[in-house]
Short mmCIF file of N, CA, C and O in Angstrom, two decimals:
data_model
loop_
_atom_site.label_atom_id
_atom_site.label_comp_id
_atom_site.label_asym_id
_atom_site.label_seq_id
_atom_site.Cartn_x
_atom_site.Cartn_y
_atom_site.Cartn_z
N MET A 1 15.95 -6.75 -1.03
CA MET A 1 15.67 -5.41 -1.50
C MET A 1 16.22 -4.42 -0.46
O MET A 1 16.09 -4.62 0.73
N ARG A 2 16.81 -3.36 -0.97
CA ARG A 2 17.43 -2.36 -0.10
C ARG A 2 16.62 -1.07 -0.12
O ARG A 2 15.68 -0.92 -0.88
N ASN A 3 17.03 -0.14 0.73
CA ASN A 3 16.33 1.14 0.82
C ASN A 3 16.25 1.86 -0.52
O ASN A 3 15.24 2.49 -0.84
N GLU A 4 17.31 1.76 -1.31
CA GLU A 4 17.31 2.42 -2.62
C GLU A 4 16.19 1.86 -3.50
O GLU A 4 15.59 2.59 -4.29
N ASP A 5 15.94 0.55 -3.37
CA ASP A 5 14.88 -0.08 -4.16
C ASP A 5 13.51 0.45 -3.73
O ASP A 5 12.64 0.68 -4.57
N VAL A 6 13.32 0.63 -2.43
CA VAL A 6 12.07 1.18 -1.93
C VAL A 6 11.86 2.57 -2.51
O VAL A 6 10.77 2.90 -3.00
N MET A 7 12.91 3.39 -2.48
CA MET A 7 12.80 4.75 -3.02
C MET A 7 12.50 4.73 -4.52
O MET A 7 11.68 5.51 -5.00
N ARG A 8 13.15 3.86 -5.25
CA ARG A 8 12.95 3.77 -6.71
C ARG A 8 11.53 3.36 -7.04
O ARG A 8 10.85 3.99 -7.85
N ILE A 9 11.04 2.31 -6.37
CA ILE A 9 9.68 1.83 -6.63
C ILE A 9 8.67 2.90 -6.26
O ILE A 9 7.75 3.20 -7.02
N ALA A 10 8.85 3.51 -5.09
CA ALA A 10 7.92 4.55 -4.65
C ALA A 10 7.90 5.71 -5.65
O ALA A 10 6.83 6.18 -6.04
N SER A 11 9.06 6.13 -6.07
CA SER A 11 9.16 7.25 -7.01
C SER A 11 8.46 6.94 -8.33
O SER A 11 7.74 7.76 -8.88
N GLN A 12 8.68 5.75 -8.84
CA GLN A 12 8.08 5.37 -10.11
C GLN A 12 6.56 5.25 -10.01
O GLN A 12 5.87 5.32 -11.02
N LEU A 13 6.05 5.09 -8.80
CA LEU A 13 4.60 5.03 -8.59
C LEU A 13 4.02 6.38 -8.18
O LEU A 13 2.85 6.47 -7.82
N GLY A 14 4.85 7.42 -8.21
CA GLY A 14 4.35 8.76 -7.91
C GLY A 14 4.45 9.20 -6.47
O GLY A 14 3.90 10.24 -6.09
N TRP A 15 5.15 8.44 -5.65
CA TRP A 15 5.35 8.78 -4.25
C TRP A 15 6.70 9.45 -4.08
O TRP A 15 7.67 9.09 -4.74
N ASN A 16 6.79 10.38 -3.16
CA ASN A 16 8.07 10.93 -2.74
C ASN A 16 8.44 10.20 -1.45
O ASN A 16 7.70 10.27 -0.47
N ALA A 17 9.53 9.47 -1.45
CA ALA A 17 9.94 8.70 -0.29
C ALA A 17 11.20 9.30 0.31
O ALA A 17 12.16 9.58 -0.40
N ILE A 18 11.18 9.48 1.61
CA ILE A 18 12.33 9.96 2.35
C ILE A 18 12.66 8.89 3.39
O ILE A 18 11.77 8.47 4.15
N ILE A 19 13.90 8.46 3.41
CA ILE A 19 14.30 7.40 4.33
C ILE A 19 15.38 7.96 5.26
O ILE A 19 16.38 8.50 4.80
N GLN A 20 15.14 7.81 6.57
CA GLN A 20 16.09 8.30 7.56
C GLN A 20 16.26 7.27 8.68
O GLN A 20 15.33 6.51 8.98
N TRP A 21 17.43 7.29 9.29
CA TRP A 21 17.71 6.46 10.45
C TRP A 21 17.36 7.28 11.69
O TRP A 21 17.95 8.33 11.94
N LYS A 22 16.36 6.85 12.46
CA LYS A 22 15.93 7.56 13.67
C LYS A 22 15.65 6.56 14.78
O LYS A 22 14.95 5.57 14.55
N GLN A 23 16.14 6.83 15.94
CA GLN A 23 15.85 6.03 17.13
C GLN A 23 15.98 4.52 16.88
O GLN A 23 15.08 3.74 17.15
N ASN A 24 17.10 4.13 16.31
CA ASN A 24 17.43 2.72 16.06
C ASN A 24 16.49 2.02 15.09
O ASN A 24 16.25 0.82 15.20
N ALA A 25 15.94 2.76 14.13
CA ALA A 25 15.09 2.16 13.11
C ALA A 25 15.14 3.01 11.85
O ALA A 25 15.39 4.21 11.91
N TRP A 26 14.89 2.37 10.72
CA TRP A 26 14.75 3.09 9.46
C TRP A 26 13.33 3.61 9.37
O TRP A 26 12.37 2.86 9.55
N CYS A 27 13.18 4.89 9.10
CA CYS A 27 11.86 5.53 8.94
C CYS A 27 11.67 5.84 7.46
O CYS A 27 12.47 6.55 6.86
N PHE A 28 10.60 5.31 6.92
CA PHE A 28 10.25 5.51 5.51
C PHE A 28 9.04 6.44 5.48
O PHE A 28 7.94 6.05 5.87
N ASP A 29 9.26 7.67 5.06
CA ASP A 29 8.18 8.65 4.94
C ASP A 29 7.74 8.71 3.49
O ASP A 29 8.55 9.00 2.60
N PHE A 30 6.47 8.44 3.25
CA PHE A 30 5.90 8.44 1.91
C PHE A 30 4.95 9.63 1.78
O PHE A 30 4.08 9.81 2.62
N HIS A 31 5.11 10.41 0.71
CA HIS A 31 4.30 11.61 0.48
C HIS A 31 3.78 11.63 -0.95
O HIS A 31 4.48 11.23 -1.86
N ARG A 32 2.57 12.13 -1.12
CA ARG A 32 2.02 12.42 -2.42
C ARG A 32 0.79 13.30 -2.21
O ARG A 32 0.36 13.49 -1.08
N LYS A 33 0.23 13.80 -3.29
CA LYS A 33 -0.99 14.62 -3.19
C LYS A 33 -2.19 13.79 -3.62
O LYS A 33 -2.06 12.90 -4.47
N THR A 34 -3.34 14.11 -3.05
CA THR A 34 -4.57 13.45 -3.46
C THR A 34 -5.00 13.99 -4.82
O THR A 34 -4.39 14.93 -5.34
N LEU A 35 -6.07 13.44 -5.36
CA LEU A 35 -6.58 13.89 -6.65
C LEU A 35 -6.89 15.39 -6.66
O LEU A 35 -6.72 16.06 -7.67
N SER A 36 -7.33 15.91 -5.51
CA SER A 36 -7.67 17.33 -5.45
C SER A 36 -6.52 18.19 -4.93
O SER A 36 -6.68 19.38 -4.69
N GLY A 37 -5.34 17.59 -4.77
CA GLY A 37 -4.14 18.35 -4.42
C GLY A 37 -3.84 18.49 -2.95
O GLY A 37 -2.95 19.24 -2.56
N VAL A 38 -4.56 17.76 -2.10
CA VAL A 38 -4.32 17.81 -0.66
C VAL A 38 -3.13 16.89 -0.33
O VAL A 38 -3.11 15.74 -0.76
N PRO A 39 -2.15 17.37 0.43
CA PRO A 39 -1.02 16.51 0.79
C PRO A 39 -1.46 15.30 1.63
O PRO A 39 -2.32 15.43 2.50
N PHE A 40 -0.87 14.16 1.33
CA PHE A 40 -1.12 12.93 2.09
C PHE A 40 0.24 12.31 2.38
O PHE A 40 1.09 12.24 1.50
N CYS A 41 0.45 11.85 3.61
CA CYS A 41 1.71 11.20 3.94
C CYS A 41 1.49 10.15 5.02
O CYS A 41 0.50 10.17 5.74
N PHE A 42 2.42 9.22 5.07
CA PHE A 42 2.45 8.23 6.15
C PHE A 42 3.88 7.77 6.35
O PHE A 42 4.73 7.93 5.47
N THR A 43 4.15 7.22 7.52
CA THR A 43 5.49 6.77 7.88
C THR A 43 5.45 5.31 8.32
O THR A 43 4.53 4.89 9.03
N VAL A 44 6.45 4.56 7.89
CA VAL A 44 6.62 3.16 8.27
C VAL A 44 8.03 3.02 8.82
O VAL A 44 8.96 3.65 8.31
N THR A 45 8.20 2.21 9.83
CA THR A 45 9.55 1.98 10.38
C THR A 45 9.95 0.52 10.23
O THR A 45 9.10 -0.37 10.21
N SER A 46 11.26 0.31 10.12
CA SER A 46 11.83 -1.03 10.02
C SER A 46 13.18 -1.02 10.73
O SER A 46 13.97 -0.11 10.52
N PRO A 47 13.46 -2.02 11.56
CA PRO A 47 14.72 -2.03 12.28
C PRO A 47 15.93 -2.37 11.42
O PRO A 47 17.06 -2.10 11.79
N ASN A 48 15.70 -2.94 10.23
CA ASN A 48 16.79 -3.45 9.42
C ASN A 48 16.67 -2.91 8.00
O ASN A 48 15.61 -3.00 7.39
N GLU A 49 17.76 -2.41 7.46
CA GLU A 49 17.76 -1.87 6.10
C GLU A 49 17.36 -2.92 5.07
O GLU A 49 16.74 -2.61 4.07
N GLU A 50 17.68 -4.15 5.31
CA GLU A 50 17.41 -5.20 4.33
C GLU A 50 16.01 -5.82 4.50
O GLU A 50 15.60 -6.65 3.71
N ASP A 51 15.28 -5.43 5.54
CA ASP A 51 13.99 -6.04 5.85
C ASP A 51 12.85 -5.25 5.23
O ASP A 51 12.01 -4.69 5.92
N CYS A 52 12.82 -5.22 3.93
CA CYS A 52 11.79 -4.45 3.24
C CYS A 52 10.44 -5.16 3.27
O CYS A 52 9.42 -4.54 3.00
N GLN A 53 10.43 -6.44 3.63
CA GLN A 53 9.13 -7.12 3.76
C GLN A 53 8.34 -6.51 4.91
O GLN A 53 7.12 -6.38 4.81
N THR A 54 9.02 -6.10 5.97
CA THR A 54 8.34 -5.41 7.07
C THR A 54 7.71 -4.12 6.58
O THR A 54 6.57 -3.80 6.93
N VAL A 55 8.42 -3.39 5.74
CA VAL A 55 7.89 -2.15 5.17
C VAL A 55 6.65 -2.47 4.34
O VAL A 55 5.60 -1.83 4.50
N ALA A 56 6.73 -3.47 3.47
CA ALA A 56 5.58 -3.84 2.65
C ALA A 56 4.40 -4.27 3.52
O ALA A 56 3.26 -3.87 3.27
N ASP A 57 4.67 -5.05 4.56
CA ASP A 57 3.59 -5.50 5.46
C ASP A 57 2.91 -4.32 6.14
O ASP A 57 1.68 -4.29 6.27
N GLU A 58 3.70 -3.35 6.57
CA GLU A 58 3.13 -2.17 7.22
C GLU A 58 2.32 -1.32 6.24
O GLU A 58 1.28 -0.77 6.60
N VAL A 59 2.79 -1.23 5.01
CA VAL A 59 2.06 -0.47 3.99
C VAL A 59 0.75 -1.20 3.68
O VAL A 59 -0.31 -0.56 3.56
N PHE A 60 0.78 -2.53 3.58
CA PHE A 60 -0.46 -3.30 3.41
C PHE A 60 -1.43 -3.03 4.55
O PHE A 60 -2.62 -2.82 4.34
N SER A 61 -0.91 -3.03 5.76
CA SER A 61 -1.75 -2.80 6.93
C SER A 61 -2.45 -1.44 6.84
O SER A 61 -3.65 -1.32 7.12
N LEU A 62 -1.69 -0.42 6.44
CA LEU A 62 -2.30 0.90 6.28
C LEU A 62 -3.37 0.87 5.19
O LEU A 62 -4.48 1.37 5.38
N ALA A 63 -3.05 0.26 4.05
CA ALA A 63 -3.99 0.23 2.93
C ALA A 63 -5.32 -0.38 3.35
O ALA A 63 -6.38 0.14 2.99
N TYR A 64 -5.27 -1.45 4.10
CA TYR A 64 -6.50 -2.12 4.48
C TYR A 64 -7.20 -1.44 5.65
O TYR A 64 -8.36 -1.74 5.92
N SER A 65 -6.55 -0.51 6.30
CA SER A 65 -7.20 0.20 7.41
C SER A 65 -7.82 1.53 6.97
O SER A 65 -8.56 2.14 7.73
N ILE A 66 -7.55 1.97 5.75
CA ILE A 66 -8.11 3.24 5.28
C ILE A 66 -9.59 3.06 5.00
O ILE A 66 -9.99 2.23 4.18
N ASP A 67 -10.40 3.85 5.68
CA ASP A 67 -11.84 3.90 5.44
C ASP A 67 -12.13 5.27 4.85
O ASP A 67 -12.14 6.27 5.57
N PRO A 68 -12.33 5.34 3.52
CA PRO A 68 -12.49 6.65 2.88
C PRO A 68 -13.57 7.53 3.50
O PRO A 68 -13.37 8.73 3.66
N SER A 69 -14.70 6.96 3.86
CA SER A 69 -15.78 7.76 4.45
C SER A 69 -15.37 8.33 5.80
O SER A 69 -15.60 9.51 6.10
N ALA A 70 -14.75 7.50 6.63
CA ALA A 70 -14.31 7.96 7.95
C ALA A 70 -13.22 9.03 7.81
O ALA A 70 -13.23 10.02 8.54
N CYS A 71 -12.31 8.83 6.88
CA CYS A 71 -11.26 9.83 6.65
C CYS A 71 -11.86 11.15 6.18
O CYS A 71 -11.44 12.23 6.62
N ALA A 72 -12.86 11.08 5.30
CA ALA A 72 -13.51 12.29 4.80
C ALA A 72 -14.21 13.04 5.93
O ALA A 72 -14.12 14.26 6.05
N GLU A 73 -14.91 12.28 6.79
CA GLU A 73 -15.58 12.91 7.93
C GLU A 73 -14.58 13.58 8.85
O GLU A 73 -14.78 14.72 9.29
N GLU A 74 -13.48 12.90 9.15
CA GLU A 74 -12.45 13.47 10.02
C GLU A 74 -11.87 14.73 9.40
O GLU A 74 -11.68 15.74 10.08
N TRP A 75 -11.60 14.69 8.10
CA TRP A 75 -11.06 15.86 7.42
C TRP A 75 -12.03 17.04 7.50
O TRP A 75 -11.65 18.17 7.75
N MET A 76 -13.33 16.75 7.29
CA MET A 76 -14.33 17.82 7.32
C MET A 76 -14.42 18.45 8.71
O MET A 76 -14.54 19.67 8.84
N ILE A 77 -14.35 17.64 9.74
CA ILE A 77 -14.39 18.16 11.11
C ILE A 77 -13.16 19.03 11.38
O ILE A 77 -13.27 20.13 11.92
N GLN A 78 -11.99 18.57 10.97
CA GLN A 78 -10.76 19.31 11.22
C GLN A 78 -10.69 20.62 10.45
O GLN A 78 -10.15 21.61 10.94
N THR A 79 -11.23 20.64 9.23
CA THR A 79 -11.11 21.84 8.39
C THR A 79 -12.33 22.75 8.46
O THR A 79 -12.27 23.90 8.02
N GLY A 80 -13.44 22.22 8.97
CA GLY A 80 -14.66 23.01 9.02
C GLY A 80 -15.40 23.05 7.70
O GLY A 80 -16.36 23.80 7.54
N ALA A 81 -15.00 22.24 6.73
CA ALA A 81 -15.69 22.17 5.44
C ALA A 81 -17.05 21.51 5.65
O ALA A 81 -17.15 20.49 6.33
N VAL A 82 -18.10 22.10 5.08
CA VAL A 82 -19.44 21.54 5.29
C VAL A 82 -20.19 21.23 4.00
O VAL A 82 -21.22 20.57 4.04
N ALA A 83 -19.71 21.67 2.88
CA ALA A 83 -20.41 21.44 1.61
C ALA A 83 -20.40 19.95 1.26
O ALA A 83 -19.35 19.31 1.34
N PRO A 84 -21.55 19.40 0.87
CA PRO A 84 -21.59 17.98 0.49
C PRO A 84 -20.61 17.64 -0.63
O PRO A 84 -20.04 16.55 -0.65
N SER A 85 -20.40 18.57 -1.55
CA SER A 85 -19.46 18.29 -2.65
C SER A 85 -18.04 18.08 -2.11
O SER A 85 -17.28 17.29 -2.65
N ARG A 86 -17.68 18.80 -1.05
CA ARG A 86 -16.35 18.62 -0.44
C ARG A 86 -16.23 17.23 0.18
O ARG A 86 -15.18 16.59 0.10
N TYR A 87 -17.30 16.77 0.80
CA TYR A 87 -17.30 15.43 1.38
C TYR A 87 -17.11 14.38 0.29
O TYR A 87 -16.27 13.50 0.42
N HIS A 88 -17.86 14.49 -0.78
CA HIS A 88 -17.75 13.52 -1.87
C HIS A 88 -16.37 13.53 -2.50
O HIS A 88 -15.82 12.48 -2.85
N GLN A 89 -15.77 14.72 -2.64
CA GLN A 89 -14.41 14.81 -3.18
C GLN A 89 -13.41 14.17 -2.23
O GLN A 89 -12.50 13.47 -2.65
N ALA A 90 -13.59 14.41 -0.92
CA ALA A 90 -12.69 13.82 0.07
C ALA A 90 -12.79 12.30 0.05
O ALA A 90 -11.77 11.60 0.17
N VAL A 91 -13.99 11.75 -0.09
CA VAL A 91 -14.15 10.30 -0.18
C VAL A 91 -13.45 9.77 -1.44
O VAL A 91 -12.71 8.78 -1.37
N ALA A 92 -13.65 10.45 -2.56
CA ALA A 92 -12.99 10.03 -3.81
C ALA A 92 -11.47 10.10 -3.67
O ALA A 92 -10.76 9.19 -4.12
N ASP A 93 -10.98 11.16 -3.03
CA ASP A 93 -9.54 11.29 -2.80
C ASP A 93 -9.00 10.11 -2.00
O ASP A 93 -7.96 9.53 -2.34
N MET A 94 -9.70 9.76 -0.93
CA MET A 94 -9.20 8.69 -0.06
C MET A 94 -9.36 7.32 -0.70
O MET A 94 -8.56 6.42 -0.46
N GLU A 95 -10.38 7.12 -1.53
CA GLU A 95 -10.48 5.86 -2.27
C GLU A 95 -9.29 5.71 -3.21
O GLU A 95 -8.70 4.63 -3.33
N ASP A 96 -8.93 6.81 -3.87
CA ASP A 96 -7.77 6.79 -4.77
C ASP A 96 -6.48 6.53 -3.98
O ASP A 96 -5.65 5.72 -4.39
N ILE A 97 -6.33 7.22 -2.85
CA ILE A 97 -5.14 7.02 -2.02
C ILE A 97 -5.05 5.57 -1.55
O ILE A 97 -3.99 4.96 -1.58
N ARG A 98 -6.17 5.01 -1.12
CA ARG A 98 -6.17 3.62 -0.66
C ARG A 98 -5.68 2.70 -1.77
O ARG A 98 -4.84 1.82 -1.54
N GLN A 99 -6.15 2.91 -3.00
CA GLN A 99 -5.70 2.09 -4.12
C GLN A 99 -4.20 2.28 -4.38
O GLN A 99 -3.48 1.33 -4.66
N ARG A 100 -3.74 3.52 -4.29
CA ARG A 100 -2.32 3.79 -4.54
C ARG A 100 -1.43 3.22 -3.43
O ARG A 100 -0.32 2.76 -3.70
N VAL A 101 -1.91 3.22 -2.20
CA VAL A 101 -1.16 2.61 -1.10
C VAL A 101 -1.12 1.09 -1.30
O VAL A 101 -0.07 0.46 -1.11
N GLN A 102 -2.23 0.50 -1.71
CA GLN A 102 -2.25 -0.94 -1.99
C GLN A 102 -1.27 -1.28 -3.11
O GLN A 102 -0.51 -2.26 -3.01
N GLN A 103 -1.27 -0.48 -4.14
CA GLN A 103 -0.35 -0.70 -5.26
C GLN A 103 1.10 -0.62 -4.79
O GLN A 103 1.92 -1.47 -5.16
N LEU A 104 1.41 0.37 -3.98
CA LEU A 104 2.76 0.49 -3.43
C LEU A 104 3.12 -0.75 -2.62
O LEU A 104 4.21 -1.30 -2.76
N ALA A 105 2.20 -1.20 -1.79
CA ALA A 105 2.46 -2.39 -0.97
C ALA A 105 2.72 -3.62 -1.82
O ALA A 105 3.67 -4.37 -1.57
N PHE A 106 1.90 -3.84 -2.85
CA PHE A 106 2.10 -5.00 -3.73
C PHE A 106 3.47 -4.94 -4.39
O PHE A 106 4.20 -5.92 -4.42
N CYS A 107 3.81 -3.78 -4.94
CA CYS A 107 5.09 -3.65 -5.64
C CYS A 107 6.28 -3.81 -4.69
O CYS A 107 7.28 -4.43 -5.05
N LEU A 108 6.16 -3.29 -3.49
CA LEU A 108 7.24 -3.46 -2.51
C LEU A 108 7.36 -4.92 -2.08
O LEU A 108 8.46 -5.42 -1.87
N SER A 109 6.24 -5.61 -1.98
CA SER A 109 6.29 -7.00 -1.51
C SER A 109 6.98 -7.92 -2.52
O SER A 109 7.60 -8.90 -2.13
N VAL A 110 6.86 -7.61 -3.81
CA VAL A 110 7.53 -8.44 -4.81
C VAL A 110 8.86 -7.84 -5.23
O VAL A 110 9.61 -8.45 -5.99
N GLY A 111 9.14 -6.62 -4.78
CA GLY A 111 10.42 -5.99 -5.07
C GLY A 111 10.55 -5.42 -6.46
O GLY A 111 11.66 -5.19 -6.93
N SER A 112 9.41 -5.23 -7.14
CA SER A 112 9.49 -4.65 -8.48
C SER A 112 8.16 -4.02 -8.84
O SER A 112 7.18 -4.12 -8.11
N LEU A 113 8.14 -3.40 -10.01
CA LEU A 113 6.92 -2.80 -10.53
C LEU A 113 6.16 -3.77 -11.43
O LEU A 113 5.26 -3.36 -12.16
N ALA A 114 6.50 -5.05 -11.37
CA ALA A 114 5.88 -6.03 -12.26
C ALA A 114 4.35 -6.02 -12.16
O ALA A 114 3.67 -6.23 -13.15
N LEU A 115 3.83 -5.76 -10.97
CA LEU A 115 2.37 -5.79 -10.80
C LEU A 115 1.72 -4.44 -11.10
O LEU A 115 0.51 -4.36 -11.21
N ALA A 116 2.48 -3.39 -11.24
CA ALA A 116 1.91 -2.05 -11.40
C ALA A 116 0.91 -1.93 -12.54
O ALA A 116 -0.18 -1.41 -12.34
N PRO A 117 1.20 -2.43 -13.73
CA PRO A 117 0.22 -2.30 -14.81
C PRO A 117 -1.09 -3.03 -14.50
O PRO A 117 -2.16 -2.58 -14.88
N LEU A 118 -1.02 -4.15 -13.80
CA LEU A 118 -2.22 -4.88 -13.43
C LEU A 118 -3.05 -4.12 -12.43
O LEU A 118 -4.26 -4.34 -12.31
N LEU A 119 -2.42 -3.24 -11.67
CA LEU A 119 -3.10 -2.50 -10.62
C LEU A 119 -3.49 -1.10 -11.07
O LEU A 119 -3.91 -0.29 -10.25
N GLY A 120 -3.32 -0.80 -12.32
CA GLY A 120 -3.82 0.48 -12.85
C GLY A 120 -2.79 1.55 -13.05
O GLY A 120 -3.13 2.68 -13.36
N GLU A 121 -1.54 1.29 -12.89
CA GLU A 121 -0.51 2.31 -13.09
C GLU A 121 0.42 1.85 -14.19
O GLU A 121 0.90 0.73 -14.18
N SER A 122 0.65 2.68 -15.14
CA SER A 122 1.61 2.32 -16.20
C SER A 122 2.90 3.08 -15.96
O SER A 122 2.91 4.28 -15.88
N CYS A 123 3.95 2.35 -15.79
CA CYS A 123 5.25 2.94 -15.51
C CYS A 123 6.23 2.61 -16.62
O CYS A 123 6.20 1.58 -17.19
#
């Protein structure tokens, strides 16, 4: 699988992917908005254009490290939001993002969208 495939899969799953060569590695920047419209992004690097399994592994790693409650607390501290409803929305946003990151990782690992319908996305 090549960089173009990563971009195609990401796009079809609702992610905006930007791929650049920086400091002797490919940088894959993934962007999308949460359910409530807050921007969310992450970056993965790979030394080889053809080594998309590294990209999938890194995306899996991120997916399994997302703790929606901890992310919501951090967001509330950074923004000064104190309403309980904002906390609950932030948790829901991050639970959704975690699922979407997992879905992206699965699809990248197999090199297609074959698993997307099973994971809740119809493409």
